[in-house]
Amino acid sequence: MRLDGKVAIITGGASGIGRATVHKFVREGAKVLVADIDLARAEQVVAEVEDAGFAGAAAAVAVDVSVFADVEAMVARAVEIFGAVHVIFNNAGIAGGAPLLEHDPAVDYEPMIRVDQHGVYYGILAAGRQMAKQGAGGVIISTSSVYGEQAAELSFTYSAAKAAVISFTRSAAYELAEHGIRAVAITPGRVATPIINQFSQELRDTFASEQLRGRLTEPEEIADVVAFLASDESRVINGTVVSVEDGYSVFKQRLDLPVF
């Protein structure tokens, strides 16, 4: 088991990519703190873990990642329960958007920046301090997006926040290397999470067509990559943006080509 003996914090762990990663991590031997703003759903994921035969491998905590005191308390809780923090997956996030000229900053800018940008910064800072204190290294993985590297529809604020995650990752890798701490960002494309699954079948089909396999990525497929990045097998991956977007960035659309 590649994560045997590791203690991990997964934010946004109650659903989607976070939930899938909780299950993957415990199967790989890790102890996991399931952190989410929705404590009841986080506790349900812990119950799922226990029902799967991994009693004691997970615990739940409520956290608002946009509040630094909450994030500090989350890290302290992981240490209290499991004794250390070796991995943090800064995955909690919100989505949405509106045309730029129709923005209400209090609705269309500030909340997303607080969660998707500040929340990752707070996770890097609080977990990084704990890992440095432990003196045994660690891994910080943060969820960016394909939108963090390009412009897209209705994504002015989301793209900015996810671009910040990439910058945070590179700078954290540089500054924390002396402590043996790695930092990596992932850029998912179209993933079948509750955020996307709420849309019409027509829109989901359009999203699927934007990827090379012609289907939405499953959260479990992202979790497989995150588990690898958290393991010692990826020790040479540091300060890197790892694309997990099934070719989304490779092409714009398939064309019916004329006969030449």
PDB file of C-alpha atoms in Angstrom:
ATOM      1  CA  MET A   1       0.000   0.000   0.000  1.00  0.00           C
ATOM      2  CA  ARG A   2       1.707   3.135  -1.256  1.00  0.00           C
ATOM      3  CA  LEU A   3       0.353   5.469   1.460  1.00  0.00           C
ATOM      4  CA  ASP A   4       0.859   3.181   4.437  1.00  0.00           C
ATOM      5  CA  GLY A   5       1.683   5.231   7.535  1.00  0.00           C
ATOM      6  CA  LYS A   6       0.671   8.549   5.962  1.00  0.00           C
ATOM      7  CA  VAL A   7      -1.808  10.977   7.497  1.00  0.00           C
ATOM      8  CA  ALA A   8      -3.712  13.089   4.988  1.00  0.00           C
ATOM      9  CA  ILE A   9      -6.157  15.978   5.140  1.00  0.00           C
ATOM     10  CA  ILE A  10      -8.619  16.193   2.249  1.00  0.00           C
ATOM     11  CA  THR A  11     -10.670  19.374   2.018  1.00  0.00           C
ATOM     12  CA  GLY A  12     -13.957  19.185   0.172  1.00  0.00           C
ATOM     13  CA  GLY A  13     -13.800  15.537   1.199  1.00  0.00           C
ATOM     14  CA  ALA A  14     -17.551  15.015   1.441  1.00  0.00           C
ATOM     15  CA  SER A  15     -18.306  14.825  -2.281  1.00  0.00           C
ATOM     16  CA  GLY A  16     -16.940  14.559  -5.808  1.00  0.00           C
ATOM     17  CA  ILE A  17     -13.189  14.326  -6.246  1.00  0.00           C
ATOM     18  CA  GLY A  18     -12.615  14.747  -2.515  1.00  0.00           C
ATOM     19  CA  ARG A  19     -14.856  11.844  -1.538  1.00  0.00           C
ATOM     20  CA  ALA A  20     -13.328   9.568  -4.184  1.00  0.00           C
ATOM     21  CA  THR A  21      -9.855  10.494  -2.937  1.00  0.00           C
ATOM     22  CA  VAL A  22     -10.767   9.695   0.675  1.00  0.00           C
ATOM     23  CA  HIS A  23     -11.741   6.176  -0.376  1.00  0.00           C
ATOM     24  CA  LYS A  24      -8.628   5.769  -2.521  1.00  0.00           C
ATOM     25  CA  PHE A  25      -6.301   6.974   0.240  1.00  0.00           C
ATOM     26  CA  VAL A  26      -7.656   4.635   2.908  1.00  0.00           C
ATOM     27  CA  ARG A  27      -7.396   1.698   0.507  1.00  0.00           C
ATOM     28  CA  GLU A  28      -3.750   2.689   0.028  1.00  0.00           C
ATOM     29  CA  GLY A  29      -3.142   2.618   3.782  1.00  0.00           C
ATOM     30  CA  ALA A  30      -3.518   6.275   4.805  1.00  0.00           C
ATOM     31  CA  LYS A  31      -5.345   7.790   7.739  1.00  0.00           C
ATOM     32  CA  VAL A  32      -7.573  10.594   6.457  1.00  0.00           C
ATOM     33  CA  LEU A  33      -9.213  13.640   7.963  1.00  0.00           C
ATOM     34  CA  VAL A  34     -12.322  14.321   5.880  1.00  0.00           C
ATOM     35  CA  ALA A  35     -12.692  18.105   6.005  1.00  0.00           C
ATOM     36  CA  ASP A  36     -15.757  19.820   4.625  1.00  0.00           C
ATOM     37  CA  ILE A  37     -18.053  22.729   5.344  1.00  0.00           C
ATOM     38  CA  ASP A  38     -20.879  20.163   5.488  1.00  0.00           C
ATOM     39  CA  LEU A  39     -20.035  18.113   8.579  1.00  0.00           C
ATOM     40  CA  ALA A  40     -22.977  15.728   8.193  1.00  0.00           C
ATOM     41  CA  ARG A  41     -21.859  14.724   4.707  1.00  0.00           C
ATOM     42  CA  ALA A  42     -18.248  14.397   5.862  1.00  0.00           C
ATOM     43  CA  GLU A  43     -19.405  12.083   8.652  1.00  0.00           C
ATOM     44  CA  GLN A  44     -21.306  10.049   6.073  1.00  0.00           C
ATOM     45  CA  VAL A  45     -18.081   9.540   4.109  1.00  0.00           C
ATOM     46  CA  VAL A  46     -16.378   8.374   7.303  1.00  0.00           C
ATOM     47  CA  ALA A  47     -19.244   5.901   7.788  1.00  0.00           C
ATOM     48  CA  GLU A  48     -18.718   4.658   4.216  1.00  0.00           C
ATOM     49  CA  VAL A  49     -15.041   4.112   4.970  1.00  0.00           C
ATOM     50  CA  GLU A  50     -15.857   2.135   8.092  1.00  0.00           C
ATOM     51  CA  ASP A  51     -18.502   0.082   6.283  1.00  0.00           C
ATOM     52  CA  ALA A  52     -15.848  -0.781   3.685  1.00  0.00           C
ATOM     53  CA  GLY A  53     -13.731  -2.385   6.408  1.00  0.00           C
ATOM     54  CA  PHE A  54     -11.394   0.470   7.327  1.00  0.00           C
ATOM     55  CA  ALA A  55     -12.527   1.242  10.870  1.00  0.00           C
ATOM     56  CA  GLY A  56     -10.490   4.041  12.436  1.00  0.00           C
ATOM     57  CA  ALA A  57      -8.959   5.104   9.132  1.00  0.00           C
ATOM     58  CA  ALA A  58     -10.947   8.322   8.771  1.00  0.00           C
ATOM     59  CA  ALA A  59     -12.418  11.107  10.862  1.00  0.00           C
ATOM     60  CA  ALA A  60     -14.540  14.112   9.982  1.00  0.00           C
ATOM     61  CA  VAL A  61     -14.148  17.795  10.751  1.00  0.00           C
ATOM     62  CA  ALA A  62     -16.131  20.868   9.765  1.00  0.00           C
ATOM     63  CA  VAL A  63     -14.069  23.556   8.065  1.00  0.00           C
ATOM     64  CA  ASP A  64     -14.691  26.765   6.189  1.00  0.00           C
ATOM     65  CA  VAL A  65     -11.502  26.978   4.160  1.00  0.00           C
ATOM     66  CA  SER A  66     -12.035  30.696   3.614  1.00  0.00           C
ATOM     67  CA  VAL A  67     -11.357  31.289   7.330  1.00  0.00           C
ATOM     68  CA  PHE A  68      -7.710  30.848   8.348  1.00  0.00           C
ATOM     69  CA  ALA A  69      -8.562  30.051  11.974  1.00  0.00           C
ATOM     70  CA  ASP A  70     -10.753  27.172  10.738  1.00  0.00           C
ATOM     71  CA  VAL A  71      -7.936  25.830   8.590  1.00  0.00           C
ATOM     72  CA  GLU A  72      -5.431  26.053  11.442  1.00  0.00           C
ATOM     73  CA  ALA A  73      -7.895  24.203  13.670  1.00  0.00           C
ATOM     74  CA  MET A  74      -8.348  21.561  10.970  1.00  0.00           C
ATOM     75  CA  VAL A  75      -4.622  20.872  10.860  1.00  0.00           C
ATOM     76  CA  ALA A  76      -4.446  20.767  14.650  1.00  0.00           C
ATOM     77  CA  ARG A  77      -7.344  18.303  14.691  1.00  0.00           C
ATOM     78  CA  ALA A  78      -5.528  15.959  12.299  1.00  0.00           C
ATOM     79  CA  VAL A  79      -2.504  16.002  14.595  1.00  0.00           C
ATOM     80  CA  GLU A  80      -4.710  15.437  17.638  1.00  0.00           C
ATOM     81  CA  ILE A  81      -6.429  12.412  16.113  1.00  0.00           C
ATOM     82  CA  PHE A  82      -3.690  10.819  14.016  1.00  0.00           C
ATOM     83  CA  GLY A  83      -0.461  12.303  15.387  1.00  0.00           C
ATOM     84  CA  ALA A  84       0.880  14.136  12.339  1.00  0.00           C
ATOM     85  CA  VAL A  85       0.136  15.553   8.888  1.00  0.00           C
ATOM     86  CA  HIS A  86       2.052  14.178   5.920  1.00  0.00           C
ATOM     87  CA  VAL A  87      -0.268  15.139   3.043  1.00  0.00           C
ATOM     88  CA  ILE A  88      -2.844  17.831   2.418  1.00  0.00           C
ATOM     89  CA  PHE A  89      -5.100  17.847  -0.612  1.00  0.00           C
ATOM     90  CA  ASN A  90      -6.448  21.378  -0.983  1.00  0.00           C
ATOM     91  CA  ASN A  91      -9.473  20.381  -3.001  1.00  0.00           C
ATOM     92  CA  ALA A  92     -12.427  22.357  -1.604  1.00  0.00           C
ATOM     93  CA  GLY A  93     -13.846  24.803  -4.099  1.00  0.00           C
ATOM     94  CA  ILE A  94     -16.909  26.435  -5.534  1.00  0.00           C
ATOM     95  CA  ALA A  95     -17.836  27.195  -9.126  1.00  0.00           C
ATOM     96  CA  GLY A  96     -20.145  29.502 -11.013  1.00  0.00           C
ATOM     97  CA  GLY A  97     -19.919  32.575 -13.146  1.00  0.00           C
ATOM     98  CA  ALA A  98     -21.572  35.459 -14.915  1.00  0.00           C
ATOM     99  CA  PRO A  99     -20.614  37.726 -17.818  1.00  0.00           C
ATOM    100  CA  LEU A 100     -18.004  40.179 -16.576  1.00  0.00           C
ATOM    101  CA  LEU A 101     -20.025  43.321 -17.204  1.00  0.00           C
ATOM    102  CA  GLU A 102     -22.913  41.841 -15.227  1.00  0.00           C
ATOM    103  CA  HIS A 103     -20.804  41.070 -12.159  1.00  0.00           C
ATOM    104  CA  ASP A 104     -21.899  41.909  -8.669  1.00  0.00           C
ATOM    105  CA  PRO A 105     -18.519  41.741  -6.878  1.00  0.00           C
ATOM    106  CA  ALA A 106     -20.142  40.581  -3.646  1.00  0.00           C
ATOM    107  CA  VAL A 107     -21.657  37.612  -5.493  1.00  0.00           C
ATOM    108  CA  ASP A 108     -19.514  36.898  -8.540  1.00  0.00           C
ATOM    109  CA  TYR A 109     -16.024  37.723  -7.275  1.00  0.00           C
ATOM    110  CA  GLU A 110     -15.487  37.816  -3.531  1.00  0.00           C
ATOM    111  CA  PRO A 111     -16.915  34.408  -2.473  1.00  0.00           C
ATOM    112  CA  MET A 112     -15.016  32.474  -5.128  1.00  0.00           C
ATOM    113  CA  ILE A 113     -11.757  34.254  -4.361  1.00  0.00           C
ATOM    114  CA  ARG A 114     -12.210  33.535  -0.655  1.00  0.00           C
ATOM    115  CA  VAL A 115     -12.816  29.812  -1.168  1.00  0.00           C
ATOM    116  CA  ASP A 116     -10.884  28.856  -4.310  1.00  0.00           C
ATOM    117  CA  GLN A 117      -7.885  31.143  -3.816  1.00  0.00           C
ATOM    118  CA  HIS A 118      -7.609  32.120  -0.156  1.00  0.00           C
ATOM    119  CA  GLY A 119      -8.655  28.634   0.923  1.00  0.00           C
ATOM    120  CA  VAL A 120      -5.740  27.041  -0.918  1.00  0.00           C
ATOM    121  CA  TYR A 121      -3.302  29.621   0.434  1.00  0.00           C
ATOM    122  CA  TYR A 122      -4.504  28.940   3.972  1.00  0.00           C
ATOM    123  CA  GLY A 123      -4.125  25.192   3.483  1.00  0.00           C
ATOM    124  CA  ILE A 124      -0.610  25.533   2.131  1.00  0.00           C
ATOM    125  CA  LEU A 125       0.376  27.824   4.989  1.00  0.00           C
ATOM    126  CA  ALA A 126      -1.154  25.908   7.884  1.00  0.00           C
ATOM    127  CA  ALA A 127      -0.149  22.436   6.682  1.00  0.00           C
ATOM    128  CA  GLY A 128       3.263  23.659   5.545  1.00  0.00           C
ATOM    129  CA  ARG A 129       3.992  25.007   9.015  1.00  0.00           C
ATOM    130  CA  GLN A 130       2.978  21.717  10.620  1.00  0.00           C
ATOM    131  CA  MET A 131       5.034  19.656   8.176  1.00  0.00           C
ATOM    132  CA  ALA A 132       8.087  21.863   8.722  1.00  0.00           C
ATOM    133  CA  LYS A 133       7.639  21.511  12.489  1.00  0.00           C
ATOM    134  CA  GLN A 134       7.524  17.719  12.172  1.00  0.00           C
ATOM    135  CA  GLY A 135      10.764  17.740  10.183  1.00  0.00           C
ATOM    136  CA  ALA A 136       9.856  14.732   8.062  1.00  0.00           C
ATOM    137  CA  GLY A 137       8.796  16.380   4.811  1.00  0.00           C
ATOM    138  CA  GLY A 138       5.358  16.205   3.282  1.00  0.00           C
ATOM    139  CA  VAL A 139       3.260  16.704   0.184  1.00  0.00           C
ATOM    140  CA  ILE A 140       0.878  19.551  -0.632  1.00  0.00           C
ATOM    141  CA  ILE A 141      -1.503  18.878  -3.525  1.00  0.00           C
ATOM    142  CA  SER A 142      -3.916  21.559  -4.687  1.00  0.00           C
ATOM    143  CA  THR A 143      -6.761  21.454  -7.174  1.00  0.00           C
ATOM    144  CA  SER A 144      -6.479  24.051  -9.916  1.00  0.00           C
ATOM    145  CA  SER A 145      -8.308  23.643 -13.235  1.00  0.00           C
ATOM    146  CA  VAL A 146      -7.811  23.788 -16.966  1.00  0.00           C
ATOM    147  CA  TYR A 147      -9.450  27.196 -16.546  1.00  0.00           C
ATOM    148  CA  GLY A 148      -6.423  28.265 -14.521  1.00  0.00           C
ATOM    149  CA  GLU A 149      -4.376  28.188 -17.708  1.00  0.00           C
ATOM    150  CA  GLN A 150      -6.815  29.631 -20.243  1.00  0.00           C
ATOM    151  CA  ALA A 151      -9.798  31.888 -20.698  1.00  0.00           C
ATOM    152  CA  ALA A 152     -13.243  30.342 -20.922  1.00  0.00           C
ATOM    153  CA  GLU A 153     -16.917  31.185 -20.870  1.00  0.00           C
ATOM    154  CA  LEU A 154     -18.284  32.844 -17.709  1.00  0.00           C
ATOM    155  CA  SER A 155     -15.051  32.132 -15.818  1.00  0.00           C
ATOM    156  CA  PHE A 156     -13.431  35.504 -15.135  1.00  0.00           C
ATOM    157  CA  THR A 157     -13.153  34.979 -11.383  1.00  0.00           C
ATOM    158  CA  TYR A 158     -12.842  31.192 -11.395  1.00  0.00           C
ATOM    159  CA  SER A 159      -9.949  31.296 -13.857  1.00  0.00           C
ATOM    160  CA  ALA A 160      -8.159  33.941 -11.793  1.00  0.00           C
ATOM    161  CA  ALA A 161      -8.491  31.929  -8.596  1.00  0.00           C
ATOM    162  CA  LYS A 162      -7.340  28.717 -10.243  1.00  0.00           C
ATOM    163  CA  ALA A 163      -4.386  30.509 -11.858  1.00  0.00           C
ATOM    164  CA  ALA A 164      -3.413  31.701  -8.388  1.00  0.00           C
ATOM    165  CA  VAL A 165      -3.394  28.078  -7.223  1.00  0.00           C
ATOM    166  CA  ILE A 166      -0.803  27.283  -9.879  1.00  0.00           C
ATOM    167  CA  SER A 167       1.347  30.231  -8.825  1.00  0.00           C
ATOM    168  CA  PHE A 168       0.988  29.306  -5.148  1.00  0.00           C
ATOM    169  CA  THR A 169       2.123  25.767  -5.946  1.00  0.00           C
ATOM    170  CA  ARG A 170       5.262  26.839  -7.768  1.00  0.00           C
ATOM    171  CA  SER A 171       6.240  29.323  -5.071  1.00  0.00           C
ATOM    172  CA  ALA A 172       5.472  26.875  -2.256  1.00  0.00           C
ATOM    173  CA  ALA A 173       7.605  24.196  -3.900  1.00  0.00           C
ATOM    174  CA  TYR A 174      10.476  26.677  -4.104  1.00  0.00           C
ATOM    175  CA  GLU A 175      10.183  27.933  -0.537  1.00  0.00           C
ATOM    176  CA  LEU A 176       9.417  24.636   1.186  1.00  0.00           C
ATOM    177  CA  ALA A 177      11.958  22.442  -0.578  1.00  0.00           C
ATOM    178  CA  GLU A 178      14.475  22.982   2.222  1.00  0.00           C
ATOM    179  CA  HIS A 179      11.987  21.273   4.541  1.00  0.00           C
ATOM    180  CA  GLY A 180      11.543  18.299   2.234  1.00  0.00           C
ATOM    181  CA  ILE A 181       8.007  19.391   1.387  1.00  0.00           C
ATOM    182  CA  ARG A 182       6.749  18.961  -2.177  1.00  0.00           C
ATOM    183  CA  ALA A 183       3.942  21.007  -3.739  1.00  0.00           C
ATOM    184  CA  VAL A 184       1.971  19.934  -6.811  1.00  0.00           C
ATOM    185  CA  ALA A 185      -1.143  21.253  -8.568  1.00  0.00           C
ATOM    186  CA  ILE A 186      -3.590  19.263 -10.657  1.00  0.00           C
ATOM    187  CA  THR A 187      -5.727  20.685 -13.451  1.00  0.00           C
ATOM    188  CA  PRO A 188      -8.894  18.641 -13.961  1.00  0.00           C
ATOM    189  CA  GLY A 189     -11.063  19.146 -17.012  1.00  0.00           C
ATOM    190  CA  ARG A 190     -14.661  17.965 -17.179  1.00  0.00           C
ATOM    191  CA  VAL A 191     -15.273  15.678 -14.190  1.00  0.00           C
ATOM    192  CA  ALA A 192     -18.571  14.008 -13.313  1.00  0.00           C
ATOM    193  CA  THR A 193     -18.939  15.707  -9.948  1.00  0.00           C
ATOM    194  CA  PRO A 194     -22.204  16.983  -8.439  1.00  0.00           C
ATOM    195  CA  ILE A 195     -21.376  20.425  -9.857  1.00  0.00           C
ATOM    196  CA  ILE A 196     -21.477  19.120 -13.440  1.00  0.00           C
ATOM    197  CA  ASN A 197     -24.049  16.380 -12.925  1.00  0.00           C
ATOM    198  CA  GLN A 198     -26.679  18.964 -12.019  1.00  0.00           C
ATOM    199  CA  PHE A 199     -26.686  20.238 -15.612  1.00  0.00           C
ATOM    200  CA  SER A 200     -28.817  18.993 -18.504  1.00  0.00           C
ATOM    201  CA  GLN A 201     -27.835  15.888 -20.427  1.00  0.00           C
ATOM    202  CA  GLU A 202     -27.257  18.061 -23.505  1.00  0.00           C
ATOM    203  CA  LEU A 203     -24.725  20.216 -21.662  1.00  0.00           C
ATOM    204  CA  ARG A 204     -23.025  17.192 -20.120  1.00  0.00           C
ATOM    205  CA  ASP A 205     -22.699  15.686 -23.589  1.00  0.00           C
ATOM    206  CA  THR A 206     -21.102  18.895 -24.815  1.00  0.00           C
ATOM    207  CA  PHE A 207     -18.650  18.818 -21.915  1.00  0.00           C
ATOM    208  CA  ALA A 208     -17.816  15.183 -22.665  1.00  0.00           C
ATOM    209  CA  SER A 209     -17.124  15.997 -26.321  1.00  0.00           C
ATOM    210  CA  GLU A 210     -14.403  18.419 -25.225  1.00  0.00           C
ATOM    211  CA  GLN A 211     -12.211  15.538 -24.023  1.00  0.00           C
ATOM    212  CA  LEU A 212     -10.396  13.008 -26.128  1.00  0.00           C
ATOM    213  CA  ARG A 213     -12.225   9.942 -24.844  1.00  0.00           C
ATOM    214  CA  GLY A 214     -15.527  11.672 -25.484  1.00  0.00           C
ATOM    215  CA  ARG A 215     -16.773  11.195 -21.940  1.00  0.00           C
ATOM    216  CA  LEU A 216     -16.655  12.908 -18.597  1.00  0.00           C
ATOM    217  CA  THR A 217     -13.804  11.953 -16.293  1.00  0.00           C
ATOM    218  CA  GLU A 218     -14.871  10.045 -13.201  1.00  0.00           C
ATOM    219  CA  PRO A 219     -13.798  11.393  -9.782  1.00  0.00           C
ATOM    220  CA  GLU A 220     -12.123   8.063  -9.063  1.00  0.00           C
ATOM    221  CA  GLU A 221      -9.819   8.594 -12.035  1.00  0.00           C
ATOM    222  CA  ILE A 222      -8.613  11.864 -10.532  1.00  0.00           C
ATOM    223  CA  ALA A 223      -8.219  10.186  -7.138  1.00  0.00           C
ATOM    224  CA  ASP A 224      -5.889   7.603  -8.674  1.00  0.00           C
ATOM    225  CA  VAL A 225      -3.536  10.377  -9.809  1.00  0.00           C
ATOM    226  CA  VAL A 226      -3.723  12.230  -6.498  1.00  0.00           C
ATOM    227  CA  ALA A 227      -2.786   9.054  -4.614  1.00  0.00           C
ATOM    228  CA  PHE A 228       0.262   8.635  -6.832  1.00  0.00           C
ATOM    229  CA  LEU A 229       1.275  12.258  -6.295  1.00  0.00           C
ATOM    230  CA  ALA A 230       0.934  11.842  -2.529  1.00  0.00           C
ATOM    231  CA  SER A 231       3.159   8.776  -2.547  1.00  0.00           C
ATOM    232  CA  ASP A 232       6.927   8.487  -2.487  1.00  0.00           C
ATOM    233  CA  GLU A 233       6.747   7.080  -6.008  1.00  0.00           C
ATOM    234  CA  SER A 234       6.277  10.654  -7.284  1.00  0.00           C
ATOM    235  CA  ARG A 235       9.147  12.127  -5.267  1.00  0.00           C
ATOM    236  CA  VAL A 236      10.642  13.835  -8.335  1.00  0.00           C
ATOM    237  CA  ILE A 237       7.390  15.655  -9.143  1.00  0.00           C
ATOM    238  CA  ASN A 238       7.628  19.026  -7.434  1.00  0.00           C
ATOM    239  CA  GLY A 239       6.423  22.523  -8.300  1.00  0.00           C
ATOM    240  CA  THR A 240       4.619  20.960 -11.232  1.00  0.00           C
ATOM    241  CA  VAL A 241       1.190  21.342 -12.801  1.00  0.00           C
ATOM    242  CA  VAL A 242      -0.121  17.858 -13.547  1.00  0.00           C
ATOM    243  CA  SER A 243      -2.840  17.842 -16.202  1.00  0.00           C
ATOM    244  CA  VAL A 244      -5.672  15.418 -15.490  1.00  0.00           C
ATOM    245  CA  GLU A 245      -7.983  16.615 -18.240  1.00  0.00           C
ATOM    246  CA  ASP A 246      -8.099  13.818 -20.832  1.00  0.00           C
ATOM    247  CA  GLY A 247      -6.747  16.020 -23.583  1.00  0.00           C
ATOM    248  CA  TYR A 248      -9.111  18.949 -22.991  1.00  0.00           C
ATOM    249  CA  SER A 249      -6.311  21.411 -23.740  1.00  0.00           C
ATOM    250  CA  VAL A 250      -5.091  19.579 -26.824  1.00  0.00           C
ATOM    251  CA  PHE A 251      -7.890  20.617 -29.188  1.00  0.00           C
ATOM    252  CA  LYS A 252     -10.957  22.844 -29.441  1.00  0.00           C
ATOM    253  CA  GLN A 253     -13.408  20.662 -31.331  1.00  0.00           C
ATOM    254  CA  ARG A 254     -13.497  17.874 -33.860  1.00  0.00           C
ATOM    255  CA  LEU A 255     -14.225  18.976 -37.410  1.00  0.00           C
ATOM    256  CA  ASP A 256     -15.848  17.212 -40.322  1.00  0.00           C
ATOM    257  CA  LEU A 257     -12.969  17.698 -42.736  1.00  0.00           C
ATOM    258  CA  PRO A 258     -13.522  18.152 -46.472  1.00  0.00           C
ATOM    259  CA  VAL A 259     -12.100  15.668 -48.917  1.00  0.00           C
ATOM    260  CA  PHE A 260      -8.690  16.788 -50.155  1.00  0.00           C
TER     261      PHE A 260
END
